[in-house]
Each structure stands twice: as C-alpha cells, then as structure tokens.
Amino acid sequence: LLQLHAQAGDLTKEDLTYIEGIEDTLSLLAFATINDSLEANRFGATRELAKKLVQALKKPNSFNYKFDRLRQYVSIQYPQDSTFRVFSWQLFVNDKEYRYYGAIQINESDLKLFGLIDRSFQMQGNLEQLTTTPEEWYGALYYGVHETEGPQGKYYILFGYDHTEFFRQRKIAEVLYFKNGKPQFGAPVFIDPQSGTTKNRLVIEYSAAT
C-alpha cells in the first residue's frame, strides 16, 4: 500500500503565480512536441518540456496545481483516491517510431516524483508477462485509471495506447502498484478464462485504420 506522510496542501500566492507562468511555456513546448515539422525540434521541445515540468513541480504543494491548459497536449490522470497522478505524452519520431514520456507524482507537500523512461522498443519476449520499473517503462499515453485490490494491496489499472507505428497501435491495460513506496509495473491480475493462466498486463494490437 502507498503510505503518505504529508499530503499536499494549498500553494502560496507566489508559487501559484510562478507555476502559472511556467505553464505558459509548457503549453508552447507541448504544442511543438506534437506539431513541429522537424524531428530535431520535436525532440528538443520534449526535452525542455520534461525539464520545465520538474521545475514547476518542485514548488511545495504543486500536486494541487491542475495544469488545465497543459492538458490539451499532456495526459494527467488521477486515481479515485488521489494518492498520485501520472503525466504522459507522446512524441512522434517518424512513421515507424513513437516515443513516450511520463512521470508519477506522489500526493505529498514536498516533491516526490518518479520519471518514466520508455524502454518498450527494447523489450523482448511476451509483453503481457513482463514486470518492469519506472526506469524500464512500457511507454504509453494513458487515458484512464481504475483501482482494484490484489495480493500486493491496492492495484491501479492504467488504460492507455501505444502508437507503435503509423498504421499500427496497441491498447494497454497496465498494472501499477507500489512496493516500499516505489512504483512497480506488471502483476498477475488478468486471468484468461479459457486457460486459467494469468497476465501481468493486457496488450491488444490493432490496425490504426480500423
């Protein structure tokens, strides 16, 4: 179970103004990440986006800033219990490659942040059986969270998609739980009704044209 020591409270007026200013820059960078015509510029924008986001989140109680303008380009998902939130966004590299970026912020007054490093392009074997860490994240753009209970306590099912290639996509149901306060991905909560075997995540591939 995720244990919290001091949930985030109110931002000071000064810190609120500071983050609002950074959000203007974040929104411009996120727009460039998606829309700039040059690959090098898209990579540069997403690197700056990650840096500026951390800069904003370092302010005390930043968890309670909603980033409403940034949500046009960056997914920000909360579970029902609001113990954390997960940021995720997509970078179009070329017609054969997409990359994902993200972070999990814990609901505490001081910043506790776990960067998510997309390693999906290096993963081998059965993707539905892997267990991973934030440093070896199966990158996806998340659009929903569902809470459930499991052997490790509370589990969070993250729903997302992975645009693997221009004409191929995957829908993902990722299992997130916390062990000793650190996020872990993948747990045997999905049961195949025919074989009775379990899966650590669900990966459904389909054509982007369907």
XYZ file of N, CA and C in Angstrom:
630
model
N 0.835 -1.195 0.000
C 0.000 0.000 0.000
C 0.869 1.243 0.000
N 0.362 2.280 -0.640
C 1.072 3.544 -0.693
C 0.791 4.336 0.575
N 1.845 4.582 1.340
C 1.695 5.320 2.587
C 2.137 6.768 2.364
N 1.303 7.711 2.726
C 1.629 9.117 2.569
C 1.897 9.737 3.931
N 2.886 10.626 3.971
C 3.256 11.271 5.226
C 2.615 12.648 5.367
N 2.588 13.423 4.279
C 2.032 14.778 4.350
C 1.448 15.118 2.994
N 0.146 14.950 2.864
C -0.477 15.258 1.591
C -0.355 16.739 1.275
N -0.355 17.020 -0.022
C -0.173 18.398 -0.468
C -1.307 19.286 0.013
N -0.932 20.500 0.402
C -1.917 21.489 0.821
C -2.022 22.601 -0.211
N -2.326 23.799 0.243
C -2.522 24.922 -0.673
C -1.183 25.512 -1.107
N -1.149 25.969 -2.347
C 0.001 26.711 -2.843
C -0.026 28.131 -2.303
N 1.152 28.688 -2.057
C 1.206 30.103 -1.721
C 0.869 30.916 -2.970
N 0.481 32.160 -2.780
C 0.147 33.021 -3.909
C 1.340 33.189 -4.843
N 2.535 33.315 -4.252
C 3.741 33.498 -5.053
C 4.040 32.254 -5.890
N 3.923 31.075 -5.267
C 4.204 29.838 -6.004
C 3.150 29.579 -7.074
N 1.914 29.930 -6.790
C 0.854 29.772 -7.777
C 1.149 30.619 -9.009
N 1.539 31.864 -8.796
C 1.883 32.746 -9.913
C 3.072 32.204 -10.692
N 4.049 31.665 -9.979
C 5.244 31.098 -10.614
C 4.878 29.933 -11.531
N 4.074 28.999 -11.020
C 3.709 27.828 -11.824
C 2.834 28.225 -13.004
N 1.953 29.199 -12.796
C 1.118 29.675 -13.904
C 1.984 30.205 -15.044
N 3.061 30.902 -14.697
C 3.964 31.415 -15.728
C 4.664 30.296 -16.470
N 5.118 29.278 -15.724
C 5.784 28.151 -16.364
C 4.807 27.367 -17.238
N 3.551 27.310 -16.826
C 2.582 26.555 -17.626
C 2.423 27.150 -19.027
N 2.547 28.456 -19.166
C 2.505 29.062 -20.494
C 3.605 28.482 -21.379
N 4.821 28.381 -20.831
C 5.952 27.819 -21.577
C 5.740 26.337 -21.844
N 5.245 25.609 -20.842
C 4.982 24.177 -21.014
C 3.999 23.918 -22.151
N 2.965 24.729 -22.225
C 1.961 24.544 -23.272
C 2.560 24.766 -24.652
N 3.421 25.772 -24.788
C 4.079 26.023 -26.072
C 5.015 24.883 -26.448
N 5.760 24.382 -25.475
C 6.665 23.258 -25.739
C 5.892 22.003 -26.106
N 4.796 21.747 -25.413
C 3.987 20.566 -25.710
C 3.383 20.662 -27.103
N 2.949 21.854 -27.489
C 2.420 22.065 -28.838
C 3.494 21.754 -29.878
N 4.722 22.222 -29.640
C 5.821 21.969 -30.578
C 6.175 20.491 -30.636
N 6.095 19.805 -29.493
C 6.376 18.364 -29.463
C 5.455 17.607 -30.408
N 4.228 18.037 -30.508
C 3.249 17.353 -31.344
C 3.256 17.861 -32.784
N 3.454 19.163 -32.973
C 3.151 19.776 -34.260
C 4.346 20.256 -35.074
N 5.515 20.399 -34.474
C 6.637 20.900 -35.268
C 6.987 19.927 -36.393
N 7.320 20.447 -37.551
C 7.568 19.601 -38.718
C 8.944 18.939 -38.709
N 9.862 19.433 -37.874
C 11.221 18.897 -37.847
C 11.416 17.972 -36.645
N 11.958 16.776 -36.903
C 12.176 15.794 -35.831
C 13.063 16.358 -34.736
N 14.156 17.037 -35.120
C 15.086 17.579 -34.118
C 14.381 18.583 -33.208
N 13.503 19.393 -33.771
C 12.773 20.373 -32.961
C 11.785 19.702 -32.018
N 11.146 18.616 -32.477
C 10.215 17.890 -31.611
C 10.960 17.270 -30.434
N 12.133 16.682 -30.695
C 12.934 16.108 -29.606
C 13.387 17.208 -28.644
N 13.845 18.319 -29.182
C 14.287 19.413 -28.329
C 13.167 19.953 -27.455
N 11.977 20.061 -28.039
C 10.827 20.573 -27.284
C 10.439 19.624 -26.160
N 10.459 18.324 -26.418
C 10.039 17.383 -25.369
C 11.066 17.305 -24.247
N 12.350 17.479 -24.576
C 13.369 17.517 -23.515
C 13.159 18.733 -22.622
N 12.903 19.885 -23.227
C 12.659 21.088 -22.442
C 11.360 20.985 -21.653
N 10.366 20.346 -22.251
C 9.094 20.141 -21.558
C 9.301 19.369 -20.266
N 10.078 18.292 -20.331
C 10.335 17.484 -19.135
C 11.064 18.303 -18.065
N 12.062 19.091 -18.478
C 12.825 19.906 -17.529
C 11.946 20.972 -16.867
N 11.154 21.663 -17.685
C 10.307 22.727 -17.160
C 9.213 22.174 -16.248
N 8.705 20.987 -16.577
C 7.682 20.377 -15.731
C 8.247 20.083 -14.344
N 9.437 19.516 -14.291
C 10.072 19.246 -12.994
C 10.298 20.555 -12.239
N 10.715 21.589 -12.951
C 10.940 22.898 -12.332
C 9.663 23.406 -11.673
N 8.543 23.242 -12.351
C 7.266 23.691 -11.779
C 6.863 22.836 -10.581
N 7.080 21.528 -10.693
C 6.633 20.614 -9.646
C 7.466 20.720 -8.371
N 8.612 21.351 -8.445
C 9.458 21.497 -7.257
C 8.860 22.459 -6.224
N 7.912 23.268 -6.630
C 7.283 24.169 -5.677
C 6.454 23.366 -4.673
N 6.512 23.721 -3.368
C 5.743 22.982 -2.361
C 4.256 22.954 -2.701
N 3.655 21.791 -2.503
C 2.220 21.579 -2.735
C 1.816 21.684 -4.210
N 2.774 21.507 -5.108
C 2.473 21.593 -6.539
C 1.479 20.529 -6.991
N 1.317 19.466 -6.204
C 0.372 18.410 -6.585
C -1.024 18.987 -6.802
N -1.361 20.046 -6.093
C -2.705 20.604 -6.183
C -2.870 21.636 -7.285
N -1.841 21.796 -8.128
C -1.994 22.627 -9.317
C -2.419 21.720 -10.469
N -3.510 22.036 -11.139
C -4.144 21.099 -12.073
C -3.585 21.142 -13.493
N -2.855 22.186 -13.870
C -2.303 22.296 -15.229
C -3.399 22.160 -16.291
N -4.456 22.921 -16.157
C -5.593 22.794 -17.069
C -5.242 23.110 -18.516
N -4.380 24.100 -18.740
C -4.010 24.435 -20.125
C -3.116 23.376 -20.738
N -2.247 22.794 -19.931
C -1.326 21.770 -20.433
C -2.058 20.493 -20.832
N -3.222 20.265 -20.245
C -3.975 19.041 -20.514
C -4.410 18.906 -21.979
N -4.337 19.972 -22.747
C -4.627 19.868 -24.173
C -3.644 18.946 -24.880
N -2.429 18.829 -24.331
C -1.351 18.106 -25.004
C -0.760 16.981 -24.153
N -0.870 17.090 -22.845
C -0.275 16.115 -21.922
C -1.386 15.493 -21.091
N -1.432 14.169 -21.056
C -2.427 13.481 -20.239
C -2.021 13.547 -18.769
N -2.972 13.921 -17.901
C -2.738 13.926 -16.453
C -3.877 13.149 -15.824
N -3.562 11.969 -15.281
C -4.580 11.066 -14.754
C -4.414 10.880 -13.250
N -5.557 10.853 -12.551
C -5.590 10.652 -11.106
C -6.403 9.396 -10.794
N -5.971 8.591 -9.834
C -6.856 7.538 -9.347
C -7.928 8.138 -8.445
N -8.911 7.346 -8.109
C -10.012 7.837 -7.267
C -9.521 8.306 -5.908
N -8.499 7.650 -5.360
C -8.019 8.027 -4.029
C -7.045 9.218 -4.046
N -6.679 9.693 -5.245
C -5.813 10.875 -5.404
C -4.484 10.747 -4.670
N -3.971 9.550 -4.532
C -2.682 9.373 -3.871
C -1.503 9.720 -4.780
N -1.747 9.797 -6.072
C -0.713 10.163 -7.026
C -1.401 10.678 -8.286
N -0.595 11.179 -9.200
C -1.080 11.459 -10.551
C 0.022 11.087 -11.533
N -0.382 10.719 -12.723
C 0.592 10.297 -13.724
C 0.472 11.196 -14.948
N 1.599 11.776 -15.334
C 1.706 12.559 -16.554
C 2.209 11.635 -17.666
N 1.673 11.778 -18.859
C 2.212 11.036 -20.004
C 1.947 11.809 -21.280
N 2.890 11.719 -22.206
C 2.704 12.344 -23.516
C 3.479 11.566 -24.573
N 3.104 11.843 -25.816
C 3.602 11.092 -26.958
C 4.486 11.972 -27.836
N 5.579 11.393 -28.316
C 6.453 12.073 -29.270
C 6.476 11.279 -30.570
N 6.052 11.921 -31.652
C 6.149 11.320 -32.977
C 7.577 11.481 -33.472
N 8.284 10.354 -33.637
C 9.665 10.392 -34.142
C 9.651 10.366 -35.665
N 9.052 9.313 -36.225
C 8.880 9.189 -37.673
C 7.759 8.177 -37.916
N 7.530 7.810 -39.174
C 6.407 6.930 -39.497
C 6.518 5.551 -38.863
N 7.706 5.175 -38.420
C 7.907 3.850 -37.838
C 8.204 3.881 -36.349
N 8.185 5.048 -35.740
C 8.574 5.101 -34.328
C 7.880 6.231 -33.584
N 7.376 5.882 -32.423
C 6.844 6.844 -31.460
C 7.533 6.592 -30.127
N 7.747 7.632 -29.346
C 8.299 7.503 -28.002
C 7.319 8.125 -27.003
N 7.418 7.652 -25.766
C 6.527 8.149 -24.725
C 7.341 8.665 -23.545
N 6.801 9.679 -22.916
C 7.437 10.310 -21.770
C 6.412 10.421 -20.655
N 6.873 10.343 -19.420
C 5.925 10.425 -18.326
C 6.594 10.542 -16.979
N 5.750 10.739 -15.972
C 6.221 10.835 -14.589
C 5.042 10.580 -13.664
N 5.347 10.027 -12.509
C 4.348 9.827 -11.456
C 4.708 10.741 -10.297
N 3.769 11.608 -9.935
C 3.949 12.496 -8.788
C 3.093 12.003 -7.634
N 3.729 11.813 -6.475
C 3.028 11.368 -5.277
C 2.389 12.574 -4.591
N 1.218 12.349 -4.009
C 0.479 13.416 -3.334
C 1.109 13.706 -1.975
N 2.167 14.498 -1.999
C 2.846 14.949 -0.785
C 3.174 16.427 -0.932
N 3.390 17.093 0.202
C 3.678 18.525 0.164
C 5.020 18.799 -0.505
N 6.039 17.989 -0.202
C 7.335 18.100 -0.874
C 7.344 17.169 -2.085
N 8.114 17.537 -3.090
C 8.085 16.796 -4.349
C 8.629 15.384 -4.184
N 7.823 14.420 -4.603
C 8.247 13.035 -4.734
C 7.795 12.589 -6.114
N 8.767 12.481 -7.021
C 8.476 12.289 -8.435
C 9.293 11.129 -8.985
N 8.651 10.288 -9.777
C 9.312 9.162 -10.438
C 9.214 9.369 -11.950
N 10.358 9.614 -12.585
C 10.367 9.729 -14.033
C 10.157 8.368 -14.678
N 9.419 8.355 -15.783
C 9.136 7.118 -16.514
C 9.950 7.115 -17.798
N 10.793 6.098 -17.956
C 11.693 6.021 -19.108
C 11.209 4.916 -20.035
N 10.779 5.291 -21.221
C 10.205 4.356 -22.185
C 11.281 3.415 -22.728
N 11.124 2.135 -22.448
C 12.017 1.107 -22.975
C 11.255 0.064 -23.796
N 10.035 0.399 -24.196
C 9.200 -0.578 -24.891
C 9.836 -1.047 -26.187
N 10.597 -0.167 -26.851
C 11.217 -0.532 -28.126
C 12.347 -1.537 -27.948
N 12.804 -1.756 -26.713
C 13.862 -2.728 -26.439
C 13.329 -4.023 -25.838
N 12.069 -4.042 -25.454
C 11.522 -5.188 -24.735
C 11.328 -6.382 -25.660
N 11.680 -7.550 -25.146
C 11.546 -8.778 -25.905
C 10.723 -9.786 -25.111
N 10.295 -10.832 -25.798
C 9.517 -11.865 -25.129
C 8.051 -11.496 -25.068
N 7.349 -12.139 -24.168
C 5.914 -11.937 -24.027
C 5.658 -10.659 -23.229
N 5.189 -9.626 -23.899
C 4.982 -8.334 -23.245
C 3.956 -8.420 -22.125
N 3.036 -9.379 -22.217
C 1.974 -9.493 -21.218
C 2.442 -10.183 -19.939
N 3.686 -10.660 -19.928
C 4.205 -11.336 -18.735
C 5.337 -10.568 -18.059
N 5.783 -9.482 -18.645
C 6.912 -8.747 -18.081
C 6.514 -7.971 -16.832
N 7.456 -7.830 -15.917
C 7.339 -6.901 -14.799
C 8.432 -5.853 -14.978
N 8.084 -4.587 -14.779
C 9.035 -3.522 -15.066
C 9.023 -2.474 -13.951
N 9.944 -1.535 -14.070
C 10.108 -0.440 -13.111
C 9.970 0.881 -13.865
N 9.956 2.014 -13.157
C 9.918 3.304 -13.861
C 11.087 3.493 -14.825
N 12.229 2.878 -14.512
C 13.400 3.002 -15.383
C 13.291 2.117 -16.623
N 12.345 1.185 -16.632
C 12.125 0.285 -17.770
C 10.632 0.237 -18.054
N 10.095 1.368 -18.371
C 8.659 1.549 -18.523
C 8.180 1.099 -19.896
N 7.036 0.413 -19.920
C 6.381 0.168 -21.205
C 5.607 1.442 -21.538
N 6.179 2.266 -22.383
C 5.635 3.587 -22.648
C 4.257 3.566 -23.277
N 3.388 4.435 -22.796
C 2.030 4.556 -23.324
C 1.480 5.919 -22.951
N 0.473 6.340 -23.694
C -0.277 7.545 -23.368
C -1.527 7.118 -22.613
N -1.605 7.454 -21.340
C -2.698 6.972 -20.500
C -3.922 7.865 -20.605
N -5.094 7.227 -20.572
C -6.339 7.989 -20.638
C -7.317 7.625 -19.529
N -6.940 6.734 -18.619
C -7.832 6.381 -17.527
C -7.132 5.556 -16.468
N -7.702 5.547 -15.251
C -7.173 4.771 -14.122
C -8.340 4.104 -13.405
N -8.147 2.839 -13.037
C -9.154 2.115 -12.262
C -8.468 1.454 -11.076
N -9.067 1.572 -9.889
C -8.499 0.967 -8.681
C -9.074 -0.429 -8.456
N -8.217 -1.319 -7.933
C -8.680 -2.652 -7.571
C -7.780 -3.183 -6.461
N -8.148 -4.305 -5.883
C -7.347 -4.921 -4.822
C -6.672 -6.180 -5.356
N -5.472 -6.449 -4.842
C -4.735 -7.634 -5.260
C -3.836 -8.133 -4.150
N -3.012 -9.154 -4.431
C -2.147 -9.743 -3.407
C -1.169 -8.753 -2.777
N -0.768 -7.714 -3.542
C 0.167 -6.718 -3.021
C -0.546 -5.528 -2.371
N -1.874 -5.627 -2.230
C -2.635 -4.500 -1.703
C -3.423 -3.832 -2.808
N -3.374 -2.516 -2.862
C -4.132 -1.789 -3.879
C -3.372 -1.766 -5.192
N -4.083 -2.108 -6.267
C -3.538 -2.035 -7.620
C -4.284 -0.940 -8.383
N -3.587 -0.359 -9.345
C -4.176 0.643 -10.219
C -4.003 0.158 -11.657
N -5.101 0.056 -12.376
C -5.052 -0.341 -13.775
C -5.020 0.940 -14.608
N -3.931 1.128 -15.326
C -3.763 2.299 -16.183
C -4.144 1.911 -17.608
N -5.088 2.618 -18.184
C -5.507 2.352 -19.557
C -4.826 3.354 -20.488
N -4.211 2.842 -21.547
C -3.509 3.715 -22.463
C -3.381 3.114 -23.836
N -2.707 3.854 -24.706
C -2.420 3.288 -26.011
C -0.989 3.598 -26.411
N -0.472 2.727 -27.253
C 0.891 2.804 -27.758
C 0.802 2.819 -29.277
N 1.164 3.943 -29.869
C 1.148 4.067 -31.331
C 2.480 3.528 -31.836
N 2.585 2.202 -32.016
C 3.865 1.569 -32.316
C 4.420 1.995 -33.663
N 3.562 2.093 -34.674
C 3.933 2.577 -35.991
C 2.774 3.400 -36.522
N 2.962 4.007 -37.687
C 1.943 4.911 -38.209
C 0.601 4.204 -38.410
N 0.648 2.936 -38.855
C -0.591 2.206 -39.125
C -0.845 1.075 -38.132
N -0.101 1.055 -37.011
C -0.285 0.012 -36.009
C -0.361 0.645 -34.629
N -1.338 0.218 -33.848
C -1.482 0.720 -32.489
C -1.730 -0.443 -31.541
N -1.463 -0.179 -30.265
C -1.775 -1.141 -29.216
C -2.545 -0.435 -28.113
N -3.551 -1.096 -27.605
C -4.201 -0.640 -26.385
C -3.603 -1.418 -25.224
N -3.374 -0.709 -24.132
C -2.670 -1.270 -22.981
C -3.534 -1.158 -21.734
N -3.595 -2.225 -20.969
C -4.117 -2.171 -19.606
C -2.936 -2.535 -18.698
N -2.323 -1.530 -18.114
C -1.094 -1.682 -17.329
C -1.418 -1.735 -15.844
N -0.763 -2.623 -15.127
C -0.964 -2.744 -13.683
C 0.135 -1.974 -12.957
N -0.280 -1.036 -12.128
C 0.646 -0.266 -11.303
C 0.357 -0.533 -9.839
N 1.407 -0.795 -9.075
C 1.281 -0.853 -7.624
C 2.562 -0.301 -7.011
N 2.555 -0.100 -5.708
C 3.705 0.499 -5.033
C 4.309 -0.497 -4.061
N 5.606 -0.676 -4.161
C 6.348 -1.568 -3.275
C 7.433 -0.755 -2.592
N 7.359 -0.699 -1.267
C 8.293 0.135 -0.490
C 8.304 1.570 -1.005
N 7.130 2.040 -1.399
C 6.983 3.414 -1.844
C 7.375 3.689 -3.274
N 7.821 2.670 -4.011
C 8.268 2.873 -5.391
C 7.308 2.210 -6.358
N 6.988 2.883 -7.486
C 6.077 2.273 -8.454
C 6.654 1.015 -9.094
N 5.780 0.040 -9.289
C 6.118 -1.192 -9.995
C 5.043 -1.432 -11.048
N 5.455 -1.962 -12.187
C 4.510 -2.217 -13.269
C 4.452 -3.707 -13.578
N 3.214 -4.200 -13.707
C 3.019 -5.598 -14.073
C 2.751 -6.469 -12.863
N 1.561 -7.084 -12.844
C 1.194 -8.010 -11.765
C 0.115 -8.945 -12.312
N 0.079 -10.192 -11.823
C -0.821 -11.197 -12.406
C -2.277 -11.031 -11.977
N -2.921 -9.994 -12.494
C -4.310 -9.729 -12.100
C -5.311 -10.072 -13.203
N -4.819 -10.316 -14.414
C -5.712 -10.665 -15.518
C -5.700 -12.174 -15.719
N -6.857 -12.776 -15.756
C -6.971 -14.235 -15.877
C -7.619 -14.585 -17.210
N -6.958 -15.463 -17.971
C -7.518 -15.973 -19.220
C -8.626 -16.965 -18.873
N -9.876 -16.699 -19.249
C -10.982 -17.574 -18.842
C -10.907 -18.971 -19.443
N -10.205 -19.132 -20.559
C -10.114 -20.437 -21.204
C -9.012 -21.301 -20.617
N -7.821 -20.711 -20.442
C -6.681 -21.495 -19.950
C -6.487 -21.394 -18.441
N -7.030 -20.332 -17.833
C -6.827 -20.123 -16.403
C -5.492 -19.490 -16.068
N -4.665 -19.202 -17.075
C -3.372 -18.565 -16.829
C -3.554 -17.077 -16.576
N -2.554 -16.470 -15.948
C -2.627 -15.053 -15.617
C -1.710 -14.234 -16.522
N -2.022 -12.944 -16.623
C -1.211 -12.000 -17.378
C -0.935 -10.792 -16.502
N 0.261 -10.216 -16.681
C 0.659 -9.051 -15.897
C 0.143 -7.739 -16.474
N -0.213 -7.748 -17.728
C -0.832 -6.602 -18.405
C -1.536 -7.133 -19.638
N -2.422 -6.329 -20.179
C -3.082 -6.690 -21.426
C -2.545 -5.803 -22.545
N -2.216 -6.426 -23.658
C -1.724 -5.709 -24.838
C -2.550 -6.177 -26.030
N -3.314 -5.259 -26.602
C -4.181 -5.592 -27.731
C -3.719 -4.767 -28.926
N -3.264 -5.458 -29.973
C -2.770 -4.763 -31.163
C -3.850 -4.705 -32.229
N -3.898 -3.589 -32.938
C -4.887 -3.427 -33.991
C -4.370 -2.429 -35.011
N -4.981 -2.440 -36.182
C -4.593 -1.507 -37.230
C -5.181 -0.142 -36.942
N -4.383 0.911 -37.153
C -4.870 2.268 -36.936
C -5.962 2.638 -37.913
N -6.107 1.852 -38.981
C -7.129 2.148 -39.989
C -8.488 1.619 -39.598
N -8.564 0.764 -38.535
C -9.843 0.168 -38.133
C -10.517 1.014 -37.063
